Every structure is written in C-alpha cells, then in structure tokens.
Amino acid sequence: MGACVIPNQCEISVRDGVNQESNEFPKRAPDQATAVGDRPARSPDTVSKSASYPDATTGRVGMRMSQWIQRSLVLATAVGTSAVLGATVALFTPASVNLIPDQPLQNLSVLDLWRKGVHYPITRPVNILVMGVDEPLDEGVGDPMDGRSDTMLLVRLDPESHTISVLSIPRDTQVDIPLQGVTKVNHANAMGGARMAADVVSANLNNIEIDRYVRVNTEAFRQLVDLVGGVEVFVPYDMQYTDLTQGLEIDLQQGQQVLNGDQAEQFVRFRNDGYGDIGRVQRQQQLIRALRDRLTSPSFLPRVPQAVDLLQSYIDTNLTVEEMLALVDFGLDLTSEDFRMVMLPGRFSSPDEFIASYWLMDINGRDQVLADYFDVRASGLANRFDRQTVQDLRIAVQNASGEPQIATQVVNYLYDQGFDHVYVVQDWPLPQSQTQIIVQRGDYSGATSLGTVLGVGKVVAASTGDLESDLTIRVGEDWLDHSPAEQLDNWR
C-alpha cells in the first residue's frame, strides 16, 4: 500500500458503515459502483471488466452528502466546457480553511462545515479525467452519463511543482478502442463508461496513470454560467450555425461581451469556422479562464449553495469526500500562472487517408507534452522526442496593438535575432495592452526564452494561438513603448 495522499487521514469514516482504509486514490474495486448526487449508481456490468481504471471505491460519497461537501465538489469540478469547465479552474475559488483533524465529517452539521471549512493537503501528483457528456436527444433513454464525451480533459494537480496542468483531448482524436477498432476518442464513454474512457486515454498517452474521473452533462454547464452572472469573452467573429446533432441554434455577434449559459454553450460548440473540433477546443480553453475569473470573485461565494443544488444531479465521480476537499485546498493559493493548459498536438486527417475526419496525434509532440506537463515518458524511450531550440520553433506573429504593420516589424526583429521560422497571421481584432506569448504546442520553456528575446510580454499557457505554430506572439501596445525609436523608424 502506498503513502496516503491525505496524511493522518487513513482511517476516516465517510459515512455510516463504510470505512476508507486508505486515502491514496486507491485502485478500482470492480464490484462496486456508486454515483455522486441523486442519480443511481452505474451497474458494474455496464463497463469493461478488463480495464484497470479505478471505478467506484470504498468510502465514496453517498447520494446525500452534506451541502458543504457538495460545495467542495462544485469547486473541484467546475472546469470543463460544453459540459464541464473541468476539475480545476474553480479550485482557485477562495474559502476559509481550518484543520479539523479529529472530527469525522458526518459529525459536523452543514452549518459547521460551511463556517469552519475542512483542510486536507495533497501529498503526491493526482491525474483526473474530466468528461463533459452529450445529452441524449431522446430524454429518459438510458443513463444520461453514458453519452459521447463532447469535452475531454486530463487534469494533473502537482503539489511538487505547485501547478495544475490541463490537457485538452480533441473529441475527434483517433484511437483504437478494444473490440471496436479505430474510431474517435469521444466514443469510449458511450461504449464502456468512464472506465473504458480512462483505459483508452491511458493507452494512447504512454500508459499514464489516471487516478479518478469526473463526468458532468451540458445542463450543469449552462446553469452554472447563469448562476455566476455570465462569462465575459471576446467573440472573434460572427457565429451563425445550426447543430442538428444536438438541436442547438448558434447566433452570436463579434465583440467583447458577457455570455449567458445558452450563449456560452453556443460559443464553445460552434464548429463552422474551418477548424471544426480544434476551434472548439480553443474556445473551451478561453471560456475556462473566463469562468475561473467569475468563480474567484467574492460575489460568487453567497451563491455556492445554489451551485450545490444545481450541480448535484448532473455530476458523476469516484472522488471521495476527503479527496474533494484536498483538491479544493490545493488550489486556494495558486495563481493564474500556476494554471497551464495545452491541447494534444496533432493534425487533421485528409480525405484520402480516412473517410471520417480525425485528429491524428503528433507522437513527438505528445511525448514532449506528457514529459513536460505530466512527468510521463514512453517506456524505454526516455528521451526519444526531439526537443527543438527556440530558434527552430514555428512562431506566428499576430498584431493586437491597434497599429498597422507592427506584426511585420516584430517578424523582422526576430529574423535579426536568428529566428528563421517566423510568419505573420491575421490581426487579432481586439487591441490589447500587453503582449502575449501563447504556448500553442506546450513548449513553455521555449515561450519563456522567446519572452527574454522580445523583452516584453506575458507567457500564456494555453493552445489558443495559431494552429500551425509552436508559439504565437500576440503583439500588444507594450511593444510600441518598448521598441527603440530608431528601430521602429528603420522598420517603417
């Protein structure tokens, strides 16, 4: 038995008659299945018995956990998009926290828990698979959590590096599902539930260990956005599209605006932009940060009980009570710089390769992301991937300064510094004061080095830049103030 994730709490009774002998994010108990909230538990016969992923385990949360504990669930699972805004963004939500080492959770009233808080630390890195599940078109048919995963995020909470890393896995990623063959990764949950989904993700990501899962449906996402008063995002262009598969009518206008729940769903589900599922992933990451801003606002705290009531019917997870509290506590002192997002590197398939449209993983890029963000390397291939120097990276330059020709000036400057793979992309329509260096394919150290060369800018760990780039520079107004006047004159 390994060391406890939550020290001094290896003998905690979660509910009457159920004891948790170890809180180390234990292995699956194949014959047990319990769901969080008011929905019934999944039958173990409905998932693959050959999988090695932890399904429900002894000591999981009962159907009627206390509201404060459910509050922790809200804070620990409000990250995903289109159905989840995941298991981490809301970890930044402030709360009062006191260590209560000797009081079993069930002996404290809801009010006591609300006032006092409960504190558990995480002692080792934890990987959580977060899935946003499509709603079935025919209501009342089957388990609502057994649909295809519209959103799939692998979240790592690492107390050693003091970071949260989120890997967005495009729903069209090509994988091989046992007994099904080659298909898209979003089919895995529908074919075998959370266990199969985790097995498939692990097998395709260098056998990474997945400790827990969270599944949420789209209704929770829409209502949560409404509850926090909407989310402020920049819609880069008009979006008009009808999603026949989900009965969704999309109609958004370009510009900076606050989106309600229905509009936020439209924003992240829009596909008719030439980028398909990958454009959706980028907007999901944009919305994750916007929702985080709302959840960290002091004005949100009085609404937590409403969020609890709202979400409890829409969440399925095998996190224990103590684990939820530990995850919440971990995020309390993290900053936005400690929160890193990246998309699984790859490319679109071509029609002459496959009839269906797939996102084909870039094996070298995948291995680098897993090594840098998840501390996982392919077995026997510890340093197999080729790490490029910053001068070898493909760098897109996007003007967001409001001044014409600035992108070309930056490209010329980088050419002078020895960068050969630099190119201009279409201007960003919303002027911004600060330059951003966007880590499109996960090379955070390369972005940091590029920032040193530029002398301005903030590294943004998200895959929201140009899809063809390794790094995207979104040039802000600070470049105008930083650049020597004689250089600007020469470039002009």
Short mmCIF file of C-alpha atoms in Angstrom, two decimals:
data_model
loop_
_atom_site.label_atom_id
_atom_site.label_comp_id
_atom_site.label_asym_id
_atom_site.label_seq_id
_atom_site.Cartn_x
_atom_site.Cartn_y
_atom_site.Cartn_z
CA MET A 1 0.00 0.00 0.00
CA GLY A 2 1.44 3.38 -0.98
CA ALA A 3 1.59 6.53 1.07
CA CYS A 4 -1.64 8.38 1.74
CA VAL A 5 -2.40 11.34 -0.45
CA ILE A 6 -4.00 12.90 2.63
CA PRO A 7 -1.67 12.45 5.62
CA ASN A 8 -3.05 11.46 9.02
CA GLN A 9 -6.40 10.60 7.43
CA CYS A 10 -6.01 6.92 6.51
CA GLU A 11 -8.81 5.77 8.82
CA ILE A 12 -11.60 8.22 8.07
CA SER A 13 -15.21 7.07 8.07
CA VAL A 14 -17.00 8.78 5.21
CA ARG A 15 -20.47 7.52 6.02
CA ASP A 16 -22.03 5.06 8.43
CA GLY A 17 -20.91 1.51 7.78
CA VAL A 18 -18.31 2.45 5.14
CA ASN A 19 -14.69 2.96 6.12
CA GLN A 20 -11.89 4.24 3.92
CA GLU A 21 -8.73 2.36 4.88
CA SER A 22 -6.51 4.39 2.60
CA ASN A 23 -6.96 7.81 1.02
CA GLU A 24 -4.19 7.35 -1.53
CA PHE A 25 -6.52 7.48 -4.55
CA PRO A 26 -6.91 3.68 -4.42
CA LYS A 27 -7.26 1.19 -7.23
CA ARG A 28 -10.65 0.19 -8.56
CA ALA A 29 -12.91 -2.15 -6.69
CA PRO A 30 -14.51 -3.81 -9.75
CA ASP A 31 -17.63 -4.95 -7.93
CA GLN A 32 -18.61 -1.55 -6.57
CA ALA A 33 -20.20 1.43 -8.26
CA THR A 34 -21.73 4.49 -6.66
CA ALA A 35 -22.58 7.85 -8.17
CA VAL A 36 -22.43 11.32 -6.68
CA GLY A 37 -25.71 13.21 -6.39
CA ASP A 38 -29.24 11.92 -6.82
CA ARG A 39 -28.69 9.79 -9.90
CA PRO A 40 -28.46 5.99 -9.48
CA ALA A 41 -25.16 4.15 -9.36
CA ARG A 42 -23.81 2.59 -12.54
CA SER A 43 -24.02 -1.15 -12.65
CA PRO A 44 -20.54 -2.70 -12.82
CA ASP A 45 -21.82 -4.92 -15.62
CA THR A 46 -22.13 -1.91 -17.90
CA VAL A 47 -18.39 -1.26 -18.07
CA SER A 48 -15.44 -3.22 -19.34
CA LYS A 49 -14.26 -5.79 -16.78
CA SER A 50 -10.77 -5.95 -18.30
CA ALA A 51 -9.97 -2.34 -17.52
CA SER A 52 -7.53 -1.33 -14.80
CA TYR A 53 -9.00 2.07 -14.06
CA PRO A 54 -10.45 2.83 -10.60
CA ASP A 55 -14.23 2.78 -10.74
CA ALA A 56 -16.21 3.48 -7.56
CA THR A 57 -14.19 2.65 -4.45
CA THR A 58 -14.96 2.01 -0.79
CA GLY A 59 -15.57 5.26 1.00
CA ARG A 60 -17.05 7.20 -1.89
CA VAL A 61 -19.56 9.92 -1.37
CA GLY A 62 -23.13 8.87 -0.66
CA MET A 63 -26.09 10.13 -2.57
CA ARG A 64 -26.93 12.64 0.15
CA MET A 65 -23.61 14.20 1.12
CA SER A 66 -23.73 17.38 3.16
CA GLN A 67 -24.19 20.61 1.25
CA TRP A 68 -20.78 21.93 2.26
CA ILE A 69 -19.12 18.80 0.96
CA GLN A 70 -21.07 19.22 -2.24
CA ARG A 71 -19.79 22.77 -2.30
CA SER A 72 -16.32 21.27 -2.48
CA LEU A 73 -17.48 19.16 -5.38
CA VAL A 74 -18.64 22.30 -7.13
CA LEU A 75 -15.26 23.90 -6.53
CA ALA A 76 -13.38 20.81 -7.61
CA THR A 77 -15.35 20.02 -10.76
CA ALA A 78 -16.37 23.31 -12.30
CA VAL A 79 -13.68 23.22 -15.03
CA GLY A 80 -14.79 21.69 -18.41
CA THR A 81 -16.56 23.22 -21.24
CA SER A 82 -19.65 22.39 -23.22
CA ALA A 83 -20.48 20.08 -20.37
CA VAL A 84 -17.66 20.64 -17.91
CA LEU A 85 -15.39 23.50 -17.27
CA GLY A 86 -13.32 20.82 -15.62
CA ALA A 87 -11.93 19.69 -12.33
CA THR A 88 -9.57 22.53 -11.66
CA VAL A 89 -10.48 26.10 -12.60
CA ALA A 90 -12.75 26.52 -9.62
CA LEU A 91 -10.01 25.28 -7.36
CA PHE A 92 -8.90 28.89 -7.29
CA THR A 93 -12.09 29.93 -5.50
CA PRO A 94 -11.24 31.47 -2.10
CA ALA A 95 -12.63 29.94 1.10
CA SER A 96 -11.89 29.82 4.82
CA VAL A 97 -9.93 26.69 5.70
CA ASN A 98 -9.20 25.23 9.16
CA LEU A 99 -7.72 21.87 10.01
CA ILE A 100 -10.21 19.71 11.92
CA PRO A 101 -8.17 16.54 12.48
CA ASP A 102 -10.29 14.64 14.99
CA GLN A 103 -13.88 15.25 13.92
CA PRO A 104 -15.47 12.81 11.46
CA LEU A 105 -17.20 14.67 8.67
CA GLN A 106 -20.61 13.21 9.43
CA ASN A 107 -20.49 14.57 13.00
CA LEU A 108 -20.40 18.15 11.74
CA SER A 109 -23.54 19.93 10.68
CA VAL A 110 -23.84 21.61 7.32
CA LEU A 111 -23.57 24.98 9.05
CA ASP A 112 -20.45 23.90 10.97
CA LEU A 113 -18.78 22.69 7.80
CA TRP A 114 -19.74 25.87 5.99
CA ARG A 115 -18.34 28.10 8.74
CA LYS A 116 -15.23 26.13 9.63
CA GLY A 117 -14.16 24.51 6.41
CA VAL A 118 -12.11 21.32 6.27
CA HIS A 119 -8.45 21.11 5.34
CA TYR A 120 -6.58 18.21 3.73
CA PRO A 121 -3.31 18.51 1.79
CA ILE A 122 -2.34 16.55 -1.32
CA THR A 123 0.96 14.71 -0.93
CA ARG A 124 1.55 13.44 -4.47
CA PRO A 125 0.52 14.35 -8.03
CA VAL A 126 -3.02 13.34 -8.99
CA ASN A 127 -4.43 12.82 -12.51
CA ILE A 128 -8.17 13.23 -13.09
CA LEU A 129 -10.04 12.53 -16.32
CA VAL A 130 -12.83 15.09 -16.78
CA MET A 131 -15.55 14.47 -19.34
CA GLY A 132 -18.43 16.59 -20.48
CA VAL A 133 -21.09 14.24 -21.76
CA ASP A 134 -23.54 14.97 -24.56
CA GLU A 135 -27.19 14.95 -23.58
CA PRO A 136 -29.19 12.19 -25.29
CA LEU A 137 -31.60 13.51 -27.91
CA ASP A 138 -34.33 11.25 -26.51
CA GLU A 139 -34.85 12.24 -22.88
CA GLY A 140 -35.26 9.38 -20.45
CA VAL A 141 -33.48 6.88 -22.70
CA GLY A 142 -30.60 5.17 -20.90
CA ASP A 143 -28.13 6.60 -18.40
CA PRO A 144 -27.59 10.31 -19.18
CA MET A 145 -23.89 9.89 -18.33
CA ASP A 146 -23.40 7.19 -20.96
CA GLY A 147 -23.33 9.53 -23.94
CA ARG A 148 -20.37 10.57 -26.02
CA SER A 149 -17.90 12.88 -24.34
CA ASP A 150 -18.18 16.27 -26.00
CA THR A 151 -15.29 17.52 -23.86
CA MET A 152 -12.36 15.51 -22.53
CA LEU A 153 -9.71 16.98 -20.24
CA LEU A 154 -6.87 15.28 -18.40
CA VAL A 155 -6.10 17.33 -15.29
CA ARG A 156 -2.93 16.99 -13.20
CA LEU A 157 -2.65 18.57 -9.76
CA ASP A 158 1.00 18.53 -8.74
CA PRO A 159 1.95 19.63 -5.21
CA GLU A 160 5.65 19.25 -6.06
CA SER A 161 5.68 21.83 -8.86
CA HIS A 162 2.71 23.68 -7.35
CA THR A 163 0.86 23.64 -10.67
CA ILE A 164 -2.36 22.48 -12.29
CA SER A 165 -1.96 21.22 -15.86
CA VAL A 166 -4.91 20.61 -18.18
CA LEU A 167 -4.55 18.62 -21.40
CA SER A 168 -7.42 19.15 -23.85
CA ILE A 169 -8.02 15.98 -25.85
CA PRO A 170 -9.95 16.78 -29.06
CA ARG A 171 -13.09 14.69 -29.33
CA ASP A 172 -12.12 13.62 -32.87
CA THR A 173 -8.75 12.18 -31.76
CA GLN A 174 -8.19 8.85 -33.50
CA VAL A 175 -7.79 5.91 -31.10
CA ASP A 176 -8.15 2.14 -31.13
CA ILE A 177 -10.92 1.02 -28.75
CA PRO A 178 -10.83 -2.65 -27.71
CA LEU A 179 -13.39 -4.79 -29.57
CA GLN A 180 -14.46 -1.71 -31.53
CA GLY A 181 -11.43 -0.86 -33.66
CA VAL A 182 -10.28 2.54 -34.90
CA THR A 183 -12.67 5.34 -34.02
CA LYS A 184 -12.86 8.70 -32.22
CA VAL A 185 -11.95 9.02 -28.56
CA ASN A 186 -15.32 10.57 -27.69
CA HIS A 187 -16.99 7.19 -28.39
CA ALA A 188 -15.19 5.48 -25.50
CA ASN A 189 -17.50 6.67 -22.72
CA ALA A 190 -20.60 5.70 -24.70
CA MET A 191 -19.17 2.25 -25.39
CA GLY A 192 -17.91 1.37 -21.92
CA GLY A 193 -18.39 4.21 -19.47
CA ALA A 194 -15.78 6.12 -17.51
CA ARG A 195 -13.61 3.06 -17.02
CA MET A 196 -13.22 2.35 -20.71
CA ALA A 197 -12.70 6.04 -21.47
CA ALA A 198 -9.86 6.17 -18.95
CA ASP A 199 -8.31 2.96 -20.28
CA VAL A 200 -8.36 4.29 -23.83
CA VAL A 201 -6.88 7.65 -22.83
CA SER A 202 -4.17 5.97 -20.77
CA ALA A 203 -3.25 3.54 -23.55
CA ASN A 204 -2.85 6.37 -26.04
CA LEU A 205 -0.93 8.67 -23.67
CA ASN A 206 2.04 6.46 -22.83
CA ASN A 207 0.10 4.49 -20.20
CA ILE A 208 -0.29 7.48 -17.92
CA GLU A 209 -1.91 6.58 -14.61
CA ILE A 210 -5.40 8.03 -14.24
CA ASP A 211 -6.46 8.21 -10.60
CA ARG A 212 -10.04 9.49 -10.77
CA TYR A 213 -12.77 10.65 -13.14
CA VAL A 214 -15.47 13.32 -13.19
CA ARG A 215 -18.41 13.34 -15.62
CA VAL A 216 -20.82 16.26 -15.99
CA ASN A 217 -23.51 16.96 -18.57
CA THR A 218 -24.26 20.12 -20.52
CA GLU A 219 -27.17 21.29 -18.39
CA ALA A 220 -24.85 21.79 -15.42
CA PHE A 221 -22.56 23.95 -17.52
CA ARG A 222 -25.34 26.20 -18.81
CA GLN A 223 -26.87 26.72 -15.39
CA LEU A 224 -23.52 27.32 -13.70
CA VAL A 225 -22.69 30.09 -16.18
CA ASP A 226 -26.06 31.72 -15.49
CA LEU A 227 -25.54 31.38 -11.75
CA VAL A 228 -22.22 33.26 -11.81
CA GLY A 229 -23.80 36.07 -13.83
CA GLY A 230 -22.43 35.06 -17.21
CA VAL A 231 -18.86 34.94 -18.51
CA GLU A 232 -17.04 37.72 -20.33
CA VAL A 233 -15.27 36.65 -23.52
CA PHE A 234 -14.26 38.10 -26.86
CA VAL A 235 -16.16 36.58 -29.78
CA PRO A 236 -13.66 37.00 -32.65
CA TYR A 237 -16.23 36.81 -35.47
CA ASP A 238 -19.95 36.37 -36.05
CA MET A 239 -21.09 32.82 -35.33
CA GLN A 240 -24.20 31.50 -37.04
CA TYR A 241 -24.67 27.76 -37.24
CA THR A 242 -27.27 25.07 -36.57
CA ASP A 243 -26.02 21.99 -34.72
CA LEU A 244 -28.53 19.40 -35.86
CA THR A 245 -26.98 16.62 -33.77
CA GLN A 246 -27.77 18.45 -30.53
CA GLY A 247 -30.63 20.67 -31.66
CA LEU A 248 -28.56 23.79 -31.00
CA GLU A 249 -29.11 27.09 -32.81
CA ILE A 250 -25.98 29.27 -32.68
CA ASP A 251 -26.25 33.03 -33.24
CA LEU A 252 -23.50 35.22 -31.74
CA GLN A 253 -22.15 38.58 -32.86
CA GLN A 254 -18.50 39.61 -32.89
CA GLY A 255 -17.18 41.60 -29.95
CA GLN A 256 -16.35 41.64 -26.25
CA GLN A 257 -19.45 40.62 -24.32
CA VAL A 258 -20.92 38.76 -21.37
CA LEU A 259 -22.48 35.46 -22.42
CA ASN A 260 -25.28 33.72 -20.55
CA GLY A 261 -25.41 29.94 -20.21
CA ASP A 262 -27.09 29.27 -23.54
CA GLN A 263 -24.76 31.67 -25.36
CA ALA A 264 -21.69 30.20 -23.66
CA GLU A 265 -22.70 26.77 -24.91
CA GLN A 266 -23.12 28.21 -28.40
CA PHE A 267 -19.65 29.77 -28.15
CA VAL A 268 -17.89 26.52 -27.29
CA ARG A 269 -19.91 24.24 -29.57
CA PHE A 270 -19.60 26.32 -32.74
CA ARG A 271 -17.91 24.24 -35.46
CA ASN A 272 -18.47 26.07 -38.72
CA ASP A 273 -15.21 28.04 -38.79
CA GLY A 274 -12.88 25.83 -40.82
CA TYR A 275 -11.21 24.46 -37.69
CA GLY A 276 -14.01 22.16 -36.54
CA ASP A 277 -13.32 20.40 -33.26
CA ILE A 278 -9.95 22.13 -32.77
CA GLY A 279 -11.55 25.56 -32.89
CA ARG A 280 -13.94 24.33 -30.21
CA VAL A 281 -11.02 23.24 -28.03
CA GLN A 282 -9.51 26.72 -28.31
CA ARG A 283 -12.78 28.37 -27.30
CA GLN A 284 -13.18 25.89 -24.45
CA GLN A 285 -9.82 26.98 -23.07
CA GLN A 286 -10.78 30.63 -23.48
CA LEU A 287 -14.02 30.04 -21.60
CA ILE A 288 -12.29 28.07 -18.86
CA ARG A 289 -10.25 31.14 -17.95
CA ALA A 290 -13.31 33.38 -18.15
CA LEU A 291 -15.29 31.11 -15.82
CA ARG A 292 -12.35 30.97 -13.44
CA ASP A 293 -12.45 34.78 -13.20
CA ARG A 294 -16.12 34.62 -12.17
CA LEU A 295 -15.61 31.81 -9.67
CA THR A 296 -12.78 33.65 -7.93
CA SER A 297 -14.91 36.75 -7.47
CA PRO A 298 -16.08 37.35 -3.87
CA SER A 299 -19.56 37.94 -5.24
CA PHE A 300 -19.81 34.24 -6.12
CA LEU A 301 -19.45 32.87 -2.58
CA PRO A 302 -23.03 33.67 -1.45
CA ARG A 303 -24.28 31.69 -4.45
CA VAL A 304 -22.41 28.50 -3.57
CA PRO A 305 -25.46 26.76 -2.00
CA GLN A 306 -27.38 27.39 -5.22
CA ALA A 307 -24.50 25.96 -7.21
CA VAL A 308 -24.59 22.88 -5.00
CA ASP A 309 -28.29 22.31 -5.61
CA LEU A 310 -27.80 22.93 -9.30
CA LEU A 311 -24.89 20.58 -9.90
CA GLN A 312 -25.56 17.65 -7.60
CA SER A 313 -27.88 15.97 -10.09
CA TYR A 314 -25.51 16.38 -13.01
CA ILE A 315 -22.19 15.04 -11.67
CA ASP A 316 -20.81 11.50 -11.59
CA THR A 317 -17.41 10.95 -9.96
CA ASN A 318 -15.42 8.46 -7.91
CA LEU A 319 -13.66 11.11 -5.83
CA THR A 320 -14.08 10.63 -2.08
CA VAL A 321 -15.15 13.43 0.23
CA GLU A 322 -11.63 13.85 1.59
CA GLU A 323 -10.16 13.87 -1.89
CA MET A 324 -12.55 16.60 -3.00
CA LEU A 325 -11.59 18.72 -0.02
CA ALA A 326 -7.90 18.09 -0.68
CA LEU A 327 -8.27 19.19 -4.31
CA VAL A 328 -10.07 22.35 -3.28
CA ASP A 329 -7.47 23.16 -0.66
CA PHE A 330 -4.64 22.64 -3.14
CA GLY A 331 -5.96 25.36 -5.41
CA LEU A 332 -6.54 28.00 -2.76
CA ASP A 333 -3.13 29.66 -3.03
CA LEU A 334 -2.46 29.08 -6.73
CA THR A 335 -2.23 31.96 -9.18
CA SER A 336 -3.20 32.07 -12.84
CA GLU A 337 0.49 31.49 -13.70
CA ASP A 338 0.29 28.14 -11.90
CA PHE A 339 -2.58 27.04 -14.16
CA ARG A 340 -1.40 25.64 -17.52
CA MET A 341 -3.47 24.40 -20.44
CA VAL A 342 -2.32 22.64 -23.58
CA MET A 343 -4.01 20.80 -26.44
CA LEU A 344 -2.92 17.35 -27.56
CA PRO A 345 -0.61 18.10 -30.53
CA GLY A 346 -1.63 16.71 -33.88
CA ARG A 347 -3.09 17.43 -37.30
CA PHE A 348 -6.30 16.99 -39.24
CA SER A 349 -6.57 13.84 -41.34
CA SER A 350 -7.02 14.24 -45.07
CA PRO A 351 -9.93 12.75 -47.07
CA ASP A 352 -7.57 10.37 -48.87
CA GLU A 353 -6.40 8.93 -45.53
CA PHE A 354 -9.74 8.19 -43.85
CA ILE A 355 -13.41 8.54 -44.69
CA ALA A 356 -14.11 10.03 -41.28
CA SER A 357 -12.40 13.23 -40.14
CA TYR A 358 -9.87 12.60 -37.37
CA TRP A 359 -7.38 14.50 -35.24
CA LEU A 360 -4.17 12.49 -35.66
CA MET A 361 -1.78 12.72 -32.73
CA ASP A 362 1.71 14.06 -33.32
CA ILE A 363 3.67 11.37 -31.46
CA ASN A 364 6.73 13.54 -30.89
CA GLY A 365 4.58 16.45 -29.68
CA ARG A 366 2.50 14.15 -27.47
CA ASP A 367 5.61 12.74 -25.82
CA GLN A 368 7.03 16.20 -25.13
CA VAL A 369 3.76 17.45 -23.61
CA LEU A 370 3.44 14.37 -21.41
CA ALA A 371 7.03 14.71 -20.24
CA ASP A 372 6.84 18.44 -19.55
CA TYR A 373 3.33 18.69 -18.09
CA PHE A 374 2.62 15.22 -16.67
CA ASP A 375 6.10 13.82 -15.91
CA VAL A 376 5.37 10.76 -18.07
CA ARG A 377 7.73 9.26 -20.64
CA ALA A 378 7.20 6.43 -23.09
CA SER A 379 8.56 3.15 -21.71
CA GLY A 380 12.11 2.55 -22.90
CA LEU A 381 12.15 5.83 -24.81
CA ALA A 382 13.04 8.26 -22.02
CA ASN A 383 14.44 10.95 -24.29
CA ARG A 384 13.03 9.84 -27.61
CA PHE A 385 11.39 13.08 -28.70
CA ASP A 386 13.47 15.73 -30.44
CA ARG A 387 13.42 18.95 -28.46
CA GLN A 388 13.87 21.96 -30.72
CA THR A 389 15.80 25.09 -29.88
CA VAL A 390 13.69 28.22 -29.63
CA GLN A 391 15.15 29.49 -32.93
CA ASP A 392 13.83 26.36 -34.67
CA LEU A 393 10.25 26.77 -33.46
CA ARG A 394 7.49 27.92 -35.78
CA ILE A 395 6.42 31.31 -34.45
CA ALA A 396 3.25 33.10 -35.58
CA VAL A 397 3.05 36.86 -35.03
CA GLN A 398 -0.37 38.44 -34.64
CA ASN A 399 -0.92 42.17 -34.35
CA ALA A 400 -3.14 43.16 -31.42
CA SER A 401 -1.65 46.62 -30.87
CA GLY A 402 -4.07 48.64 -32.98
CA GLU A 403 -1.13 49.99 -35.02
CA PRO A 404 -0.74 48.76 -38.62
CA GLN A 405 2.35 46.83 -39.73
CA ILE A 406 3.52 46.07 -36.20
CA ALA A 407 3.46 42.32 -36.84
CA THR A 408 5.83 42.72 -39.78
CA GLN A 409 8.15 44.80 -37.62
CA VAL A 410 8.27 42.08 -34.98
CA VAL A 411 8.97 39.43 -37.62
CA ASN A 412 11.89 41.49 -38.95
CA TYR A 413 13.22 41.95 -35.43
CA LEU A 414 13.13 38.19 -34.82
CA TYR A 415 14.82 37.49 -38.14
CA ASP A 416 17.65 39.73 -36.98
CA GLN A 417 17.89 37.65 -33.79
CA GLY A 418 18.34 34.40 -35.74
CA PHE A 419 14.74 33.16 -35.91
CA ASP A 420 14.05 31.65 -39.35
CA HIS A 421 10.55 30.20 -38.95
CA VAL A 422 8.51 33.32 -38.21
CA TYR A 423 5.39 34.40 -40.07
CA VAL A 424 2.51 36.89 -39.84
CA VAL A 425 -1.09 35.82 -39.29
CA GLN A 426 -4.31 37.83 -39.44
CA ASP A 427 -4.59 40.68 -36.94
CA TRP A 428 -6.37 40.00 -33.65
CA PRO A 429 -9.45 42.25 -33.81
CA LEU A 430 -9.38 43.27 -30.14
CA PRO A 431 -6.49 45.62 -29.21
CA GLN A 432 -4.71 44.64 -26.00
CA SER A 433 -2.24 46.48 -23.83
CA GLN A 434 0.10 43.58 -23.06
CA THR A 435 1.88 41.28 -25.48
CA GLN A 436 1.09 37.59 -25.04
CA ILE A 437 3.34 34.67 -25.91
CA ILE A 438 0.92 31.78 -26.36
CA VAL A 439 2.25 28.28 -25.77
CA GLN A 440 0.34 26.64 -28.61
CA ARG A 441 2.01 23.20 -28.50
CA GLY A 442 3.18 23.09 -24.91
CA ASP A 443 6.77 24.35 -25.14
CA TYR A 444 6.66 26.53 -22.04
CA SER A 445 10.44 26.87 -21.74
CA GLY A 446 10.65 27.95 -25.37
CA ALA A 447 7.99 30.60 -24.73
CA THR A 448 9.94 31.87 -21.73
CA SER A 449 13.12 32.12 -23.82
CA LEU A 450 11.24 33.96 -26.55
CA GLY A 451 9.94 36.41 -23.97
CA THR A 452 13.51 37.17 -22.97
CA VAL A 453 14.40 37.91 -26.59
CA LEU A 454 11.38 40.19 -27.03
CA GLY A 455 11.89 41.97 -23.72
CA VAL A 456 8.12 42.29 -23.26
CA GLY A 457 5.13 40.05 -22.93
CA LYS A 458 3.46 37.52 -20.69
CA VAL A 459 3.61 33.78 -21.30
CA VAL A 460 0.09 32.32 -21.64
CA ALA A 461 -0.01 28.55 -21.19
CA ALA A 462 -2.94 27.76 -23.48
CA SER A 463 -3.42 26.44 -27.01
CA THR A 464 -5.35 29.49 -28.22
CA GLY A 465 -2.89 30.76 -30.84
CA ASP A 466 -2.34 29.92 -34.50
CA LEU A 467 -2.86 26.20 -35.06
CA GLU A 468 0.19 25.87 -37.31
CA SER A 469 2.54 27.46 -34.79
CA ASP A 470 4.59 26.18 -31.89
CA LEU A 471 4.30 29.63 -30.28
CA THR A 472 2.10 32.60 -31.15
CA ILE A 473 3.07 36.17 -30.30
CA ARG A 474 0.00 38.38 -29.91
CA VAL A 475 1.66 41.79 -30.03
CA GLY A 476 0.19 44.38 -27.68
CA GLU A 477 0.66 48.08 -27.13
CA ASP A 478 3.59 47.50 -24.75
CA TRP A 479 5.75 46.61 -27.76
CA LEU A 480 5.36 50.17 -29.05
CA ASP A 481 6.67 51.60 -25.79
CA HIS A 482 9.44 49.02 -25.51
CA SER A 483 10.91 49.16 -29.02
CA PRO A 484 13.75 51.65 -29.57
CA ALA A 485 12.58 54.58 -31.66
CA GLU A 486 15.37 54.16 -34.19
CA GLN A 487 14.39 50.53 -34.76
CA LEU A 488 10.79 51.50 -35.39
CA ASP A 489 11.92 54.23 -37.79
CA ASN A 490 14.09 51.78 -39.71
CA TRP A 491 11.31 49.21 -39.93
CA ARG A 492 8.80 51.81 -41.09
#
